[in-house]
Amino acid sequence: MIKRLAAGVALGAFFLWLALRNVHFSEMADTLRRVSLPVFGLFCLMHLCSLGLRAMRWRILVRPLADVPARRLLPPLAIGFMVNFLLPGRAGEVVRAWLLSRREKVSMSAVFATVVVERLFDGLAVICFLAPAPFLLGAGDPVLLARIRLGALL
């Protein structure tokens, strides 16, 4: 147990060093001083609400497998997003499914299928919001608009 904890702390320290080795802390401090605390607080509140809504949406998809309250879906969801930020290839989606399948004793493949369906819905929502944008742009470079329209349709 202690070896595992020490390995985790060492790995975390290494990645922290890797992330911060070229950071100019004086510049970072200047930037942080200019942050508006009310705006930052609003951002944090909106992010927490977003996580809660995502947990409720995932609960609907998971319900046929197991009746899991949304509050029990929050940790795997948040950990999955954290892993997505740290590792390439949307690895957090696999981690999220693995955590929930392990915690709730349901099939990993079934839980992963709910994650895939959720991502398909996310992609469809993005397409629905962005596809009309090029058609709503009136003026501009006609070649660029043609490329944007073609890309939106693809």
PDB file of C-alpha atoms in Angstrom:
ATOM      1  CA  MET A   1       0.000   0.000   0.000  1.00  0.00           C
ATOM      2  CA  ILE A   2       2.782   2.432   0.930  1.00  0.00           C
ATOM      3  CA  LYS A   3       4.764   1.491  -2.194  1.00  0.00           C
ATOM      4  CA  ARG A   4       1.703   2.181  -4.308  1.00  0.00           C
ATOM      5  CA  LEU A   5       1.151   5.558  -2.638  1.00  0.00           C
ATOM      6  CA  ALA A   6       4.827   6.473  -3.040  1.00  0.00           C
ATOM      7  CA  ALA A   7       4.732   5.500  -6.716  1.00  0.00           C
ATOM      8  CA  GLY A   8       1.624   7.630  -7.229  1.00  0.00           C
ATOM      9  CA  VAL A   9       3.183  10.639  -5.486  1.00  0.00           C
ATOM     10  CA  ALA A  10       6.402  10.236  -7.493  1.00  0.00           C
ATOM     11  CA  LEU A  11       4.508   9.960 -10.758  1.00  0.00           C
ATOM     12  CA  GLY A  12       2.400  12.992  -9.853  1.00  0.00           C
ATOM     13  CA  ALA A  13       5.498  14.994  -8.940  1.00  0.00           C
ATOM     14  CA  PHE A  14       7.146  14.051 -12.224  1.00  0.00           C
ATOM     15  CA  PHE A  15       4.139  15.156 -14.284  1.00  0.00           C
ATOM     16  CA  LEU A  16       3.830  18.345 -12.245  1.00  0.00           C
ATOM     17  CA  TRP A  17       7.493  19.121 -12.952  1.00  0.00           C
ATOM     18  CA  LEU A  18       6.961  18.279 -16.628  1.00  0.00           C
ATOM     19  CA  ALA A  19       4.002  20.637 -16.848  1.00  0.00           C
ATOM     20  CA  LEU A  20       5.622  23.514 -14.965  1.00  0.00           C
ATOM     21  CA  ARG A  21       9.252  23.348 -16.081  1.00  0.00           C
ATOM     22  CA  ASN A  22       8.949  26.235 -18.584  1.00  0.00           C
ATOM     23  CA  VAL A  23       6.434  28.349 -16.671  1.00  0.00           C
ATOM     24  CA  HIS A  24       7.421  31.886 -15.742  1.00  0.00           C
ATOM     25  CA  PHE A  25       5.774  32.225 -12.350  1.00  0.00           C
ATOM     26  CA  SER A  26       5.989  36.012 -12.269  1.00  0.00           C
ATOM     27  CA  GLU A  27       3.998  36.229 -15.509  1.00  0.00           C
ATOM     28  CA  MET A  28       1.508  33.700 -14.185  1.00  0.00           C
ATOM     29  CA  ALA A  29       1.095  35.719 -10.961  1.00  0.00           C
ATOM     30  CA  ASP A  30       0.473  38.908 -12.989  1.00  0.00           C
ATOM     31  CA  THR A  31      -2.174  37.116 -15.037  1.00  0.00           C
ATOM     32  CA  LEU A  32      -3.875  35.661 -11.959  1.00  0.00           C
ATOM     33  CA  ARG A  33      -4.037  39.111 -10.335  1.00  0.00           C
ATOM     34  CA  ARG A  34      -6.088  40.331 -13.287  1.00  0.00           C
ATOM     35  CA  VAL A  35      -8.692  37.560 -12.981  1.00  0.00           C
ATOM     36  CA  SER A  36     -12.113  38.811 -12.001  1.00  0.00           C
ATOM     37  CA  LEU A  37     -13.182  36.786  -8.964  1.00  0.00           C
ATOM     38  CA  PRO A  38     -16.937  37.146  -9.625  1.00  0.00           C
ATOM     39  CA  VAL A  39     -16.478  35.948 -13.218  1.00  0.00           C
ATOM     40  CA  PHE A  40     -14.260  33.083 -12.056  1.00  0.00           C
ATOM     41  CA  GLY A  41     -16.833  32.117  -9.416  1.00  0.00           C
ATOM     42  CA  LEU A  42     -19.583  32.179 -12.043  1.00  0.00           C
ATOM     43  CA  PHE A  43     -17.460  29.980 -14.294  1.00  0.00           C
ATOM     44  CA  CYS A  44     -16.952  27.462 -11.460  1.00  0.00           C
ATOM     45  CA  LEU A  45     -20.672  27.414 -10.706  1.00  0.00           C
ATOM     46  CA  MET A  46     -21.541  26.904 -14.375  1.00  0.00           C
ATOM     47  CA  HIS A  47     -18.991  24.089 -14.640  1.00  0.00           C
ATOM     48  CA  LEU A  48     -20.455  22.313 -11.604  1.00  0.00           C
ATOM     49  CA  CYS A  49     -23.961  22.698 -13.056  1.00  0.00           C
ATOM     50  CA  SER A  50     -22.686  21.267 -16.338  1.00  0.00           C
ATOM     51  CA  LEU A  51     -21.266  18.231 -14.541  1.00  0.00           C
ATOM     52  CA  GLY A  52     -24.548  17.736 -12.691  1.00  0.00           C
ATOM     53  CA  LEU A  53     -26.562  17.917 -15.911  1.00  0.00           C
ATOM     54  CA  ARG A  54     -24.186  15.497 -17.629  1.00  0.00           C
ATOM     55  CA  ALA A  55     -24.552  13.083 -14.692  1.00  0.00           C
ATOM     56  CA  MET A  56     -28.349  13.271 -14.977  1.00  0.00           C
ATOM     57  CA  ARG A  57     -28.142  12.637 -18.731  1.00  0.00           C
ATOM     58  CA  TRP A  58     -25.778   9.698 -18.216  1.00  0.00           C
ATOM     59  CA  ARG A  59     -28.154   8.327 -15.561  1.00  0.00           C
ATOM     60  CA  ILE A  60     -30.893   8.093 -18.178  1.00  0.00           C
ATOM     61  CA  LEU A  61     -28.589   6.099 -20.450  1.00  0.00           C
ATOM     62  CA  VAL A  62     -27.347   3.846 -17.629  1.00  0.00           C
ATOM     63  CA  ARG A  63     -30.797   3.200 -16.105  1.00  0.00           C
ATOM     64  CA  PRO A  64     -31.471   0.019 -18.156  1.00  0.00           C
ATOM     65  CA  LEU A  65     -28.248  -1.462 -16.759  1.00  0.00           C
ATOM     66  CA  ALA A  66     -28.503  -0.333 -13.136  1.00  0.00           C
ATOM     67  CA  ASP A  67     -30.476   2.228 -11.167  1.00  0.00           C
ATOM     68  CA  VAL A  68     -27.594   4.504 -10.221  1.00  0.00           C
ATOM     69  CA  PRO A  69     -28.288   7.914  -8.649  1.00  0.00           C
ATOM     70  CA  ALA A  70     -26.734  10.870 -10.462  1.00  0.00           C
ATOM     71  CA  ARG A  71     -24.591  11.720  -7.425  1.00  0.00           C
ATOM     72  CA  ARG A  72     -22.865   8.323  -7.752  1.00  0.00           C
ATOM     73  CA  LEU A  73     -22.185   9.025 -11.418  1.00  0.00           C
ATOM     74  CA  LEU A  74     -20.407  12.314 -10.678  1.00  0.00           C
ATOM     75  CA  PRO A  75     -17.047  10.858  -9.516  1.00  0.00           C
ATOM     76  CA  PRO A  76     -16.521   8.593 -12.566  1.00  0.00           C
ATOM     77  CA  LEU A  77     -17.671  11.430 -14.814  1.00  0.00           C
ATOM     78  CA  ALA A  78     -15.313  13.990 -13.265  1.00  0.00           C
ATOM     79  CA  ILE A  79     -12.394  11.548 -13.201  1.00  0.00           C
ATOM     80  CA  GLY A  80     -13.062  10.684 -16.840  1.00  0.00           C
ATOM     81  CA  PHE A  81     -12.934  14.363 -17.824  1.00  0.00           C
ATOM     82  CA  MET A  82      -9.716  14.801 -15.860  1.00  0.00           C
ATOM     83  CA  VAL A  83      -8.136  11.846 -17.665  1.00  0.00           C
ATOM     84  CA  ASN A  84      -9.293  13.305 -20.995  1.00  0.00           C
ATOM     85  CA  PHE A  85      -7.315  16.449 -20.163  1.00  0.00           C
ATOM     86  CA  LEU A  86      -4.228  14.474 -19.164  1.00  0.00           C
ATOM     87  CA  LEU A  87      -4.088  11.686 -21.749  1.00  0.00           C
ATOM     88  CA  PRO A  88      -4.650  11.635 -25.503  1.00  0.00           C
ATOM     89  CA  GLY A  89      -7.292   9.735 -27.423  1.00  0.00           C
ATOM     90  CA  ARG A  90     -10.258  10.386 -25.133  1.00  0.00           C
ATOM     91  CA  ALA A  91      -8.876   7.783 -22.724  1.00  0.00           C
ATOM     92  CA  GLY A  92     -11.063   9.269 -19.998  1.00  0.00           C
ATOM     93  CA  GLU A  93     -14.154   7.816 -21.632  1.00  0.00           C
ATOM     94  CA  VAL A  94     -12.761   4.295 -21.157  1.00  0.00           C
ATOM     95  CA  VAL A  95     -11.702   5.123 -17.586  1.00  0.00           C
ATOM     96  CA  ARG A  96     -15.170   6.509 -16.819  1.00  0.00           C
ATOM     97  CA  ALA A  97     -16.846   3.342 -18.113  1.00  0.00           C
ATOM     98  CA  TRP A  98     -14.379   1.134 -16.245  1.00  0.00           C
ATOM     99  CA  LEU A  99     -14.923   3.008 -12.952  1.00  0.00           C
ATOM    100  CA  LEU A 100     -18.697   2.762 -13.185  1.00  0.00           C
ATOM    101  CA  SER A 101     -18.688  -0.898 -14.228  1.00  0.00           C
ATOM    102  CA  ARG A 102     -16.383  -1.739 -11.339  1.00  0.00           C
ATOM    103  CA  ARG A 103     -18.337   0.297  -8.789  1.00  0.00           C
ATOM    104  CA  GLU A 104     -21.815  -0.840  -9.817  1.00  0.00           C
ATOM    105  CA  LYS A 105     -20.935  -4.398 -10.918  1.00  0.00           C
ATOM    106  CA  VAL A 106     -22.297  -4.045 -14.452  1.00  0.00           C
ATOM    107  CA  SER A 107     -20.791  -5.062 -17.766  1.00  0.00           C
ATOM    108  CA  MET A 108     -17.920  -2.854 -18.912  1.00  0.00           C
ATOM    109  CA  SER A 109     -18.984  -3.174 -22.545  1.00  0.00           C
ATOM    110  CA  ALA A 110     -22.558  -2.173 -21.722  1.00  0.00           C
ATOM    111  CA  VAL A 111     -21.410   0.884 -19.774  1.00  0.00           C
ATOM    112  CA  PHE A 112     -18.960   1.801 -22.530  1.00  0.00           C
ATOM    113  CA  ALA A 113     -21.848   1.586 -25.007  1.00  0.00           C
ATOM    114  CA  THR A 114     -23.679   4.262 -22.988  1.00  0.00           C
ATOM    115  CA  VAL A 115     -20.568   6.463 -23.212  1.00  0.00           C
ATOM    116  CA  VAL A 116     -20.441   5.970 -26.996  1.00  0.00           C
ATOM    117  CA  VAL A 117     -24.135   6.851 -27.318  1.00  0.00           C
ATOM    118  CA  GLU A 118     -23.589   9.939 -25.167  1.00  0.00           C
ATOM    119  CA  ARG A 119     -20.680  11.057 -27.347  1.00  0.00           C
ATOM    120  CA  LEU A 120     -22.772  10.495 -30.487  1.00  0.00           C
ATOM    121  CA  PHE A 121     -25.481  12.741 -29.026  1.00  0.00           C
ATOM    122  CA  ASP A 122     -22.834  15.356 -28.180  1.00  0.00           C
ATOM    123  CA  GLY A 123     -21.504  15.260 -31.730  1.00  0.00           C
ATOM    124  CA  LEU A 124     -24.990  15.532 -33.175  1.00  0.00           C
ATOM    125  CA  ALA A 125     -25.724  18.535 -30.954  1.00  0.00           C
ATOM    126  CA  VAL A 126     -22.524  20.262 -32.112  1.00  0.00           C
ATOM    127  CA  ILE A 127     -23.439  19.610 -35.734  1.00  0.00           C
ATOM    128  CA  CYS A 128     -26.939  20.993 -35.186  1.00  0.00           C
ATOM    129  CA  PHE A 129     -25.537  24.176 -33.657  1.00  0.00           C
ATOM    130  CA  LEU A 130     -22.673  24.720 -36.095  1.00  0.00           C
ATOM    131  CA  ALA A 131     -24.072  23.500 -39.429  1.00  0.00           C
ATOM    132  CA  PRO A 132     -26.367  26.503 -39.972  1.00  0.00           C
ATOM    133  CA  ALA A 133     -23.634  29.023 -39.097  1.00  0.00           C
ATOM    134  CA  PRO A 134     -22.007  29.174 -42.547  1.00  0.00           C
ATOM    135  CA  PHE A 135     -25.385  29.683 -44.185  1.00  0.00           C
ATOM    136  CA  LEU A 136     -26.139  32.546 -41.799  1.00  0.00           C
ATOM    137  CA  LEU A 137     -22.894  34.337 -42.654  1.00  0.00           C
ATOM    138  CA  GLY A 138     -23.849  36.869 -45.269  1.00  0.00           C
ATOM    139  CA  ALA A 139     -20.721  38.637 -46.403  1.00  0.00           C
ATOM    140  CA  GLY A 140     -17.178  37.460 -46.685  1.00  0.00           C
ATOM    141  CA  ASP A 141     -14.794  35.640 -48.934  1.00  0.00           C
ATOM    142  CA  PRO A 142     -16.953  33.454 -51.195  1.00  0.00           C
ATOM    143  CA  VAL A 143     -14.277  30.763 -51.480  1.00  0.00           C
ATOM    144  CA  LEU A 144     -13.899  30.572 -47.703  1.00  0.00           C
ATOM    145  CA  LEU A 145     -17.678  30.458 -47.237  1.00  0.00           C
ATOM    146  CA  ALA A 146     -17.946  27.670 -49.818  1.00  0.00           C
ATOM    147  CA  ARG A 147     -15.303  25.667 -47.952  1.00  0.00           C
ATOM    148  CA  ILE A 148     -17.039  26.264 -44.618  1.00  0.00           C
ATOM    149  CA  ARG A 149     -20.394  25.208 -46.053  1.00  0.00           C
ATOM    150  CA  LEU A 150     -18.898  22.074 -47.556  1.00  0.00           C
ATOM    151  CA  GLY A 151     -17.198  21.247 -44.267  1.00  0.00           C
ATOM    152  CA  ALA A 152     -20.437  21.793 -42.363  1.00  0.00           C
ATOM    153  CA  LEU A 153     -22.282  19.436 -44.660  1.00  0.00           C
ATOM    154  CA  LEU A 154     -19.613  16.753 -44.367  1.00  0.00           C
TER     155      LEU A 154
END
